[in-house]
Amino acid sequence: MNIIIVGPPGAGKGTQAKKIAKEFNLVHISTGDILRDQMEQKTEIGLAINDLMNAGQYVSDDIIIPLLRDRLLEDDCKNGTVLDGYPRNIYQAERIDETVSEITAVVDIEVDDEHIIARMSGRRSCPDCGKVYNILYYPPKKENICDDCGAELMTRPDDAPEIVKERLETYRERTNPVIEFFRQRGKVITVDGTQKIDDITRSIVASIKAN
Ligand code: AMP
């Protein structure tokens, strides 16, 4: 079973991907996390993509595709995966069969731009464990401290308002066609991403089971 989650930045892809992975016993793979990990480790790739990532632009296919392929070869992926943030353009979508054997469903989390901009201004992430909070909707118990590991929370550089606008434009231009691509294959499940987190998950799980 392989599930793809698409949606604009701040739609809640990561949150839903983790919950769906748990429900179906799959591995959650976020290409954004893979790339941020390269940056943290200051690998050759990490250093090369740093400015691009912080500006909210997509990383080149030559970089992301091999990184994802390597990750998918790891043992824990045998049972299936939830891909969060991939594919993000038509080139990646057209080559999905070379990366993942079979796609069960593509979940499109819809959220309008106004909601996104409001949400992103409150987003804070834990640099250690990756947990994501929102100071407006899902604050940590102790201000600016991760509930799980006690690290100080940070704002991702690409979550700055002017960068978010850029990311939204890129998403609409380059990733919207991906949804259309999979819609033609009859695989798309569309959910309203402005509902409560658990309601969204319930709706996704029910649609996947009914598929
Ligand atoms: P995310 O954590 O999914 O919001 O991704 C953060 C950033 O990682 C994006 O803004 C891109 O710069 C980069 N990125 C993640 N996935 C991809 C992808 N499939 N193709 C190109 N760039 C990506």
mmCIF file with all atom_site columns, N, CA, C and O and ligand atoms in Angstrom, residues 8-10 13 30-33 35-36 49 52-61 64-65 68 84-89 92 120 123 156 158-159 167 174, ligand 1:
data_model
loop_
_atom_site.group_PDB
_atom_site.id
_atom_site.type_symbol
_atom_site.label_atom_id
_atom_site.label_alt_id
_atom_site.label_comp_id
_atom_site.label_asym_id
_atom_site.label_entity_id
_atom_site.label_seq_id
_atom_site.pdbx_PDB_ins_code
_atom_site.Cartn_x
_atom_site.Cartn_y
_atom_site.Cartn_z
_atom_site.occupancy
_atom_site.B_iso_or_equiv
_atom_site.pdbx_formal_charge
_atom_site.auth_seq_id
_atom_site.auth_comp_id
_atom_site.auth_asym_id
_atom_site.auth_atom_id
_atom_site.pdbx_PDB_model_num
ATOM   1   N N   . PRO A 1 8   ? -1.284 22.282 -0.313  1.00 0.00 ? 8   PRO A N   1
ATOM   2   C CA  . PRO A 1 8   ? -0.413 23.459 -0.227  1.00 0.00 ? 8   PRO A CA  1
ATOM   3   C C   . PRO A 1 8   ? 0.386  23.472 1.077   1.00 0.00 ? 8   PRO A C   1
ATOM   4   O O   . PRO A 1 8   ? 0.038  22.739 2.008   1.00 0.00 ? 8   PRO A O   1
ATOM   5   N N   . PRO A 1 9   ? 1.428  24.300 1.147   1.00 0.00 ? 9   PRO A N   1
ATOM   6   C CA  . PRO A 1 9   ? 2.183  24.386 2.397   1.00 0.00 ? 9   PRO A CA  1
ATOM   7   C C   . PRO A 1 9   ? 1.223  24.756 3.529   1.00 0.00 ? 9   PRO A C   1
ATOM   8   O O   . PRO A 1 9   ? 0.363  25.618 3.343   1.00 0.00 ? 9   PRO A O   1
ATOM   9   N N   . GLY A 1 10  ? 1.348  24.091 4.653   1.00 0.00 ? 10  GLY A N   1
ATOM   10  C CA  . GLY A 1 10  ? 0.495  24.408 5.796   1.00 0.00 ? 10  GLY A CA  1
ATOM   11  C C   . GLY A 1 10  ? -0.868 23.745 5.752   1.00 0.00 ? 10  GLY A C   1
ATOM   12  O O   . GLY A 1 10  ? -1.716 24.003 6.604   1.00 0.00 ? 10  GLY A O   1
ATOM   13  N N   . LYS A 1 13  ? -0.260 18.335 5.714   1.00 0.00 ? 13  LYS A N   1
ATOM   14  C CA  . LYS A 1 13  ? 0.189  17.088 5.085   1.00 0.00 ? 13  LYS A CA  1
ATOM   15  C C   . LYS A 1 13  ? 0.948  16.199 6.077   1.00 0.00 ? 13  LYS A C   1
ATOM   16  O O   . LYS A 1 13  ? 0.673  15.014 6.188   1.00 0.00 ? 13  LYS A O   1
ATOM   17  N N   . SER A 1 30  ? 8.695  12.017 4.459   1.00 0.00 ? 30  SER A N   1
ATOM   18  C CA  . SER A 1 30  ? 8.537  13.415 4.061   1.00 0.00 ? 30  SER A CA  1
ATOM   19  C C   . SER A 1 30  ? 9.795  13.819 3.296   1.00 0.00 ? 30  SER A C   1
ATOM   20  O O   . SER A 1 30  ? 10.901 13.783 3.846   1.00 0.00 ? 30  SER A O   1
ATOM   21  N N   . THR A 1 31  ? 9.632  14.207 2.022   1.00 0.00 ? 31  THR A N   1
ATOM   22  C CA  . THR A 1 31  ? 10.815 14.617 1.253   1.00 0.00 ? 31  THR A CA  1
ATOM   23  C C   . THR A 1 31  ? 11.385 15.923 1.829   1.00 0.00 ? 31  THR A C   1
ATOM   24  O O   . THR A 1 31  ? 12.583 16.138 1.802   1.00 0.00 ? 31  THR A O   1
ATOM   25  N N   . GLY A 1 32  ? 10.521 16.761 2.401   1.00 0.00 ? 32  GLY A N   1
ATOM   26  C CA  . GLY A 1 32  ? 10.998 17.990 3.061   1.00 0.00 ? 32  GLY A CA  1
ATOM   27  C C   . GLY A 1 32  ? 11.918 17.632 4.233   1.00 0.00 ? 32  GLY A C   1
ATOM   28  O O   . GLY A 1 32  ? 12.983 18.236 4.410   1.00 0.00 ? 32  GLY A O   1
ATOM   29  N N   . ASP A 1 33  ? 11.528 16.619 5.025   1.00 0.00 ? 33  ASP A N   1
ATOM   30  C CA  . ASP A 1 33  ? 12.364 16.190 6.159   1.00 0.00 ? 33  ASP A CA  1
ATOM   31  C C   . ASP A 1 33  ? 13.702 15.618 5.680   1.00 0.00 ? 33  ASP A C   1
ATOM   32  O O   . ASP A 1 33  ? 14.748 15.879 6.278   1.00 0.00 ? 33  ASP A O   1
ATOM   33  N N   . LEU A 1 35  ? 15.295 16.429 3.021   1.00 0.00 ? 35  LEU A N   1
ATOM   34  C CA  . LEU A 1 35  ? 16.141 17.542 2.579   1.00 0.00 ? 35  LEU A CA  1
ATOM   35  C C   . LEU A 1 35  ? 16.651 18.367 3.765   1.00 0.00 ? 35  LEU A C   1
ATOM   36  O O   . LEU A 1 35  ? 17.814 18.760 3.808   1.00 0.00 ? 35  LEU A O   1
ATOM   37  N N   . ARG A 1 36  ? 15.761 18.591 4.758   1.00 0.00 ? 36  ARG A N   1
ATOM   38  C CA  . ARG A 1 36  ? 16.196 19.364 5.945   1.00 0.00 ? 36  ARG A CA  1
ATOM   39  C C   . ARG A 1 36  ? 17.282 18.608 6.708   1.00 0.00 ? 36  ARG A C   1
ATOM   40  O O   . ARG A 1 36  ? 18.201 19.194 7.257   1.00 0.00 ? 36  ARG A O   1
ATOM   41  N N   . ILE A 1 49  ? 21.644 23.022 -1.331  1.00 0.00 ? 49  ILE A N   1
ATOM   42  C CA  . ILE A 1 49  ? 20.217 23.365 -1.407  1.00 0.00 ? 49  ILE A CA  1
ATOM   43  C C   . ILE A 1 49  ? 19.791 24.410 -0.374  1.00 0.00 ? 49  ILE A C   1
ATOM   44  O O   . ILE A 1 49  ? 18.661 24.878 -0.405  1.00 0.00 ? 49  ILE A O   1
ATOM   45  N N   . LEU A 1 52  ? 18.115 27.755 -1.586  1.00 0.00 ? 52  LEU A N   1
ATOM   46  C CA  . LEU A 1 52  ? 16.894 27.454 -2.323  1.00 0.00 ? 52  LEU A CA  1
ATOM   47  C C   . LEU A 1 52  ? 15.762 27.070 -1.359  1.00 0.00 ? 52  LEU A C   1
ATOM   48  O O   . LEU A 1 52  ? 14.634 27.567 -1.446  1.00 0.00 ? 52  LEU A O   1
ATOM   49  N N   . MET A 1 53  ? 16.076 26.186 -0.427  1.00 0.00 ? 53  MET A N   1
ATOM   50  C CA  . MET A 1 53  ? 15.083 25.715 0.553   1.00 0.00 ? 53  MET A CA  1
ATOM   51  C C   . MET A 1 53  ? 14.582 26.882 1.394   1.00 0.00 ? 53  MET A C   1
ATOM   52  O O   . MET A 1 53  ? 13.386 27.029 1.622   1.00 0.00 ? 53  MET A O   1
ATOM   53  N N   . ASN A 1 54  ? 15.515 27.708 1.882   1.00 0.00 ? 54  ASN A N   1
ATOM   54  C CA  . ASN A 1 54  ? 15.113 28.822 2.740   1.00 0.00 ? 54  ASN A CA  1
ATOM   55  C C   . ASN A 1 54  ? 14.291 29.857 1.982   1.00 0.00 ? 54  ASN A C   1
ATOM   56  O O   . ASN A 1 54  ? 13.510 30.596 2.571   1.00 0.00 ? 54  ASN A O   1
ATOM   57  N N   . ALA A 1 55  ? 14.453 29.890 0.658   1.00 0.00 ? 55  ALA A N   1
ATOM   58  C CA  . ALA A 1 55  ? 13.662 30.815 -0.154  1.00 0.00 ? 55  ALA A CA  1
ATOM   59  C C   . ALA A 1 55  ? 12.325 30.188 -0.555  1.00 0.00 ? 55  ALA A C   1
ATOM   60  O O   . ALA A 1 55  ? 11.540 30.804 -1.270  1.00 0.00 ? 55  ALA A O   1
ATOM   61  N N   . GLY A 1 56  ? 12.096 28.958 -0.135  1.00 0.00 ? 56  GLY A N   1
ATOM   62  C CA  . GLY A 1 56  ? 10.822 28.293 -0.407  1.00 0.00 ? 56  GLY A CA  1
ATOM   63  C C   . GLY A 1 56  ? 10.687 27.776 -1.824  1.00 0.00 ? 56  GLY A C   1
ATOM   64  O O   . GLY A 1 56  ? 9.586  27.521 -2.295  1.00 0.00 ? 56  GLY A O   1
ATOM   65  N N   . GLN A 1 57  ? 11.823 27.606 -2.506  1.00 0.00 ? 57  GLN A N   1
ATOM   66  C CA  . GLN A 1 57  ? 11.742 27.096 -3.893  1.00 0.00 ? 57  GLN A CA  1
ATOM   67  C C   . GLN A 1 57  ? 11.967 25.594 -3.938  1.00 0.00 ? 57  GLN A C   1
ATOM   68  O O   . GLN A 1 57  ? 12.597 25.040 -3.035  1.00 0.00 ? 57  GLN A O   1
ATOM   69  N N   . TYR A 1 58  ? 11.469 24.965 -4.988  1.00 0.00 ? 58  TYR A N   1
ATOM   70  C CA  . TYR A 1 58  ? 11.632 23.521 -5.103  1.00 0.00 ? 58  TYR A CA  1
ATOM   71  C C   . TYR A 1 58  ? 13.080 23.165 -5.421  1.00 0.00 ? 58  TYR A C   1
ATOM   72  O O   . TYR A 1 58  ? 13.759 23.868 -6.159  1.00 0.00 ? 58  TYR A O   1
ATOM   73  N N   . VAL A 1 59  ? 13.493 22.037 -4.869  1.00 0.00 ? 59  VAL A N   1
ATOM   74  C CA  . VAL A 1 59  ? 14.822 21.504 -5.122  1.00 0.00 ? 59  VAL A CA  1
ATOM   75  C C   . VAL A 1 59  ? 14.771 20.754 -6.452  1.00 0.00 ? 59  VAL A C   1
ATOM   76  O O   . VAL A 1 59  ? 13.717 20.243 -6.835  1.00 0.00 ? 59  VAL A O   1
ATOM   77  N N   . SER A 1 60  ? 15.901 20.669 -7.151  1.00 0.00 ? 60  SER A N   1
ATOM   78  C CA  . SER A 1 60  ? 15.852 20.071 -8.494  1.00 0.00 ? 60  SER A CA  1
ATOM   79  C C   . SER A 1 60  ? 15.548 18.571 -8.429  1.00 0.00 ? 60  SER A C   1
ATOM   80  O O   . SER A 1 60  ? 15.872 17.896 -7.451  1.00 0.00 ? 60  SER A O   1
ATOM   81  N N   . ASP A 1 61  ? 14.936 18.077 -9.493  1.00 0.00 ? 61  ASP A N   1
ATOM   82  C CA  . ASP A 1 61  ? 14.561 16.657 -9.567  1.00 0.00 ? 61  ASP A CA  1
ATOM   83  C C   . ASP A 1 61  ? 15.788 15.754 -9.456  1.00 0.00 ? 61  ASP A C   1
ATOM   84  O O   . ASP A 1 61  ? 15.717 14.677 -8.868  1.00 0.00 ? 61  ASP A O   1
ATOM   85  N N   . ILE A 1 64  ? 16.307 15.400 -5.600  1.00 0.00 ? 64  ILE A N   1
ATOM   86  C CA  . ILE A 1 64  ? 15.296 14.761 -4.762  1.00 0.00 ? 64  ILE A CA  1
ATOM   87  C C   . ILE A 1 64  ? 14.994 13.320 -5.181  1.00 0.00 ? 64  ILE A C   1
ATOM   88  O O   . ILE A 1 64  ? 14.793 12.449 -4.331  1.00 0.00 ? 64  ILE A O   1
ATOM   89  N N   . ILE A 1 65  ? 14.985 13.043 -6.482  1.00 0.00 ? 65  ILE A N   1
ATOM   90  C CA  . ILE A 1 65  ? 14.600 11.691 -6.921  1.00 0.00 ? 65  ILE A CA  1
ATOM   91  C C   . ILE A 1 65  ? 15.576 10.621 -6.398  1.00 0.00 ? 65  ILE A C   1
ATOM   92  O O   . ILE A 1 65  ? 15.136 9.650  -5.782  1.00 0.00 ? 65  ILE A O   1
ATOM   93  N N   . LEU A 1 68  ? 15.088 10.109 -2.624  1.00 0.00 ? 68  LEU A N   1
ATOM   94  C CA  . LEU A 1 68  ? 13.868 9.366  -2.300  1.00 0.00 ? 68  LEU A CA  1
ATOM   95  C C   . LEU A 1 68  ? 14.029 7.890  -2.660  1.00 0.00 ? 68  LEU A C   1
ATOM   96  O O   . LEU A 1 68  ? 13.643 7.006  -1.886  1.00 0.00 ? 68  LEU A O   1
ATOM   97  N N   . ASP A 1 84  ? 4.822  12.142 1.728   1.00 0.00 ? 84  ASP A N   1
ATOM   98  C CA  . ASP A 1 84  ? 4.364  13.479 2.119   1.00 0.00 ? 84  ASP A CA  1
ATOM   99  C C   . ASP A 1 84  ? 5.267  14.501 1.418   1.00 0.00 ? 84  ASP A C   1
ATOM   100 O O   . ASP A 1 84  ? 6.440  14.595 1.725   1.00 0.00 ? 84  ASP A O   1
ATOM   101 N N   . GLY A 1 85  ? 4.702  15.191 0.416   1.00 0.00 ? 85  GLY A N   1
ATOM   102 C CA  . GLY A 1 85  ? 5.489  16.208 -0.294  1.00 0.00 ? 85  GLY A CA  1
ATOM   103 C C   . GLY A 1 85  ? 6.125  15.700 -1.576  1.00 0.00 ? 85  GLY A C   1
ATOM   104 O O   . GLY A 1 85  ? 7.008  16.354 -2.125  1.00 0.00 ? 85  GLY A O   1
ATOM   105 N N   . TYR A 1 86  ? 5.682  14.553 -2.040  1.00 0.00 ? 86  TYR A N   1
ATOM   106 C CA  . TYR A 1 86  ? 6.207  13.985 -3.274  1.00 0.00 ? 86  TYR A CA  1
ATOM   107 C C   . TYR A 1 86  ? 5.124  13.151 -3.939  1.00 0.00 ? 86  TYR A C   1
ATOM   108 O O   . TYR A 1 86  ? 4.474  12.394 -3.242  1.00 0.00 ? 86  TYR A O   1
ATOM   109 N N   . PRO A 1 87  ? 4.885  13.269 -5.253  1.00 0.00 ? 87  PRO A N   1
ATOM   110 C CA  . PRO A 1 87  ? 5.533  14.159 -6.209  1.00 0.00 ? 87  PRO A CA  1
ATOM   111 C C   . PRO A 1 87  ? 5.004  15.579 -6.126  1.00 0.00 ? 87  PRO A C   1
ATOM   112 O O   . PRO A 1 87  ? 3.863  15.799 -5.745  1.00 0.00 ? 87  PRO A O   1
ATOM   113 N N   . ARG A 1 88  ? 5.849  16.523 -6.511  1.00 0.00 ? 88  ARG A N   1
ATOM   114 C CA  . ARG A 1 88  ? 5.490  17.939 -6.420  1.00 0.00 ? 88  ARG A CA  1
ATOM   115 C C   . ARG A 1 88  ? 5.427  18.614 -7.780  1.00 0.00 ? 88  ARG A C   1
ATOM   116 O O   . ARG A 1 88  ? 5.082  19.779 -7.866  1.00 0.00 ? 88  ARG A O   1
ATOM   117 N N   . ASN A 1 89  ? 5.809  17.913 -8.816  1.00 0.00 ? 89  ASN A N   1
ATOM   118 C CA  . ASN A 1 89  ? 5.664  18.480 -10.165 1.00 0.00 ? 89  ASN A CA  1
ATOM   119 C C   . ASN A 1 89  ? 5.356  17.338 -11.141 1.00 0.00 ? 89  ASN A C   1
ATOM   120 O O   . ASN A 1 89  ? 5.424  16.160 -10.765 1.00 0.00 ? 89  ASN A O   1
ATOM   121 N N   . GLN A 1 92  ? 8.030  14.591 -11.731 1.00 0.00 ? 92  GLN A N   1
ATOM   122 C CA  . GLN A 1 92  ? 8.087  13.585 -10.651 1.00 0.00 ? 92  GLN A CA  1
ATOM   123 C C   . GLN A 1 92  ? 6.874  12.657 -10.724 1.00 0.00 ? 92  GLN A C   1
ATOM   124 O O   . GLN A 1 92  ? 6.992  11.451 -10.504 1.00 0.00 ? 92  GLN A O   1
ATOM   125 N N   . MET A 1 120 ? 0.199  29.597 8.844   1.00 0.00 ? 120 MET A N   1
ATOM   126 C CA  . MET A 1 120 ? 1.664  29.552 8.771   1.00 0.00 ? 120 MET A CA  1
ATOM   127 C C   . MET A 1 120 ? 2.311  30.555 9.714   1.00 0.00 ? 120 MET A C   1
ATOM   128 O O   . MET A 1 120 ? 3.425  30.338 10.175  1.00 0.00 ? 120 MET A O   1
ATOM   129 N N   . ARG A 1 123 ? 2.948  28.764 12.938  1.00 0.00 ? 123 ARG A N   1
ATOM   130 C CA  . ARG A 1 123 ? 3.602  27.437 12.961  1.00 0.00 ? 123 ARG A CA  1
ATOM   131 C C   . ARG A 1 123 ? 4.976  27.486 13.628  1.00 0.00 ? 123 ARG A C   1
ATOM   132 O O   . ARG A 1 123 ? 5.782  28.364 13.358  1.00 0.00 ? 123 ARG A O   1
ATOM   133 N N   . ARG A 1 156 ? 10.394 27.792 10.965  1.00 0.00 ? 156 ARG A N   1
ATOM   134 C CA  . ARG A 1 156 ? 11.172 27.429 9.777   1.00 0.00 ? 156 ARG A CA  1
ATOM   135 C C   . ARG A 1 156 ? 11.393 28.682 8.933   1.00 0.00 ? 156 ARG A C   1
ATOM   136 O O   . ARG A 1 156 ? 10.467 29.465 8.743   1.00 0.00 ? 156 ARG A O   1
ATOM   137 N N   . ASP A 1 158 ? 11.483 29.099 5.887   1.00 0.00 ? 158 ASP A N   1
ATOM   138 C CA  . ASP A 1 158 ? 10.571 29.182 4.731   1.00 0.00 ? 158 ASP A CA  1
ATOM   139 C C   . ASP A 1 158 ? 9.112  29.362 5.149   1.00 0.00 ? 158 ASP A C   1
ATOM   140 O O   . ASP A 1 158 ? 8.221  29.355 4.322   1.00 0.00 ? 158 ASP A O   1
ATOM   141 N N   . ASP A 1 159 ? 8.853  29.539 6.454   1.00 0.00 ? 159 ASP A N   1
ATOM   142 C CA  . ASP A 1 159 ? 7.487  29.845 6.920   1.00 0.00 ? 159 ASP A CA  1
ATOM   143 C C   . ASP A 1 159 ? 7.273  31.352 7.098   1.00 0.00 ? 159 ASP A C   1
ATOM   144 O O   . ASP A 1 159 ? 6.207  31.789 7.540   1.00 0.00 ? 159 ASP A O   1
ATOM   145 N N   . ARG A 1 167 ? 5.729  30.264 -1.896  1.00 0.00 ? 167 ARG A N   1
ATOM   146 C CA  . ARG A 1 167 ? 5.538  28.801 -1.903  1.00 0.00 ? 167 ARG A CA  1
ATOM   147 C C   . ARG A 1 167 ? 4.140  28.450 -2.407  1.00 0.00 ? 167 ARG A C   1
ATOM   148 O O   . ARG A 1 167 ? 3.958  27.467 -3.110  1.00 0.00 ? 167 ARG A O   1
ATOM   149 N N   . ARG A 1 174 ? 2.929  24.542 -10.025 1.00 0.00 ? 174 ARG A N   1
ATOM   150 C CA  . ARG A 1 174 ? 3.660  23.313 -10.364 1.00 0.00 ? 174 ARG A CA  1
ATOM   151 C C   . ARG A 1 174 ? 3.047  22.046 -9.784  1.00 0.00 ? 174 ARG A C   1
ATOM   152 O O   . ARG A 1 174 ? 3.203  20.962 -10.342 1.00 0.00 ? 174 ARG A O   1
HETATM 153 P P1  . AMP B 2 .   ? 7.780  20.506 3.012   1.00 0.00 ? 1   AMP B P1  1
HETATM 154 O O1  . AMP B 2 .   ? 8.392  20.102 4.296   1.00 0.00 ? 1   AMP B O1  1
HETATM 155 O O2  . AMP B 2 .   ? 7.023  19.377 2.341   1.00 0.00 ? 1   AMP B O2  1
HETATM 156 O O3  . AMP B 2 .   ? 6.952  21.759 3.118   1.00 0.00 ? 1   AMP B O3  1
HETATM 157 O O4  . AMP B 2 .   ? 8.983  20.842 2.007   1.00 0.00 ? 1   AMP B O4  1
HETATM 158 C C1  . AMP B 2 .   ? 9.888  21.895 2.291   1.00 0.00 ? 1   AMP B C1  1
HETATM 159 C C2  . AMP B 2 .   ? 10.714 22.246 1.069   1.00 0.00 ? 1   AMP B C2  1
HETATM 160 O O5  . AMP B 2 .   ? 11.461 21.105 0.633   1.00 0.00 ? 1   AMP B O5  1
HETATM 161 C C3  . AMP B 2 .   ? 9.930  22.670 -0.167  1.00 0.00 ? 1   AMP B C3  1
HETATM 162 O O6  . AMP B 2 .   ? 9.537  24.027 -0.143  1.00 0.00 ? 1   AMP B O6  1
HETATM 163 C C4  . AMP B 2 .   ? 10.966 22.396 -1.247  1.00 0.00 ? 1   AMP B C4  1
HETATM 164 O O7  . AMP B 2 .   ? 11.968 23.384 -1.246  1.00 0.00 ? 1   AMP B O7  1
HETATM 165 C C5  . AMP B 2 .   ? 11.615 21.105 -0.780  1.00 0.00 ? 1   AMP B C5  1
HETATM 166 N N1  . AMP B 2 .   ? 10.953 19.891 -1.311  1.00 0.00 ? 1   AMP B N1  1
HETATM 167 C C6  . AMP B 2 .   ? 10.292 18.930 -0.592  1.00 0.00 ? 1   AMP B C6  1
HETATM 168 N N2  . AMP B 2 .   ? 9.819  17.957 -1.389  1.00 0.00 ? 1   AMP B N2  1
HETATM 169 C C7  . AMP B 2 .   ? 10.198 18.293 -2.648  1.00 0.00 ? 1   AMP B C7  1
HETATM 170 C C8  . AMP B 2 .   ? 9.986  17.706 -3.928  1.00 0.00 ? 1   AMP B C8  1
HETATM 171 N N3  . AMP B 2 .   ? 9.290  16.572 -4.070  1.00 0.00 ? 1   AMP B N3  1
HETATM 172 N N4  . AMP B 2 .   ? 10.514 18.334 -5.014  1.00 0.00 ? 1   AMP B N4  1
HETATM 173 C C9  . AMP B 2 .   ? 11.219 19.479 -4.891  1.00 0.00 ? 1   AMP B C9  1
HETATM 174 N N5  . AMP B 2 .   ? 11.438 20.102 -3.717  1.00 0.00 ? 1   AMP B N5  1
HETATM 175 C C10 . AMP B 2 .   ? 10.925 19.521 -2.597  1.00 0.00 ? 1   AMP B C10 1
#
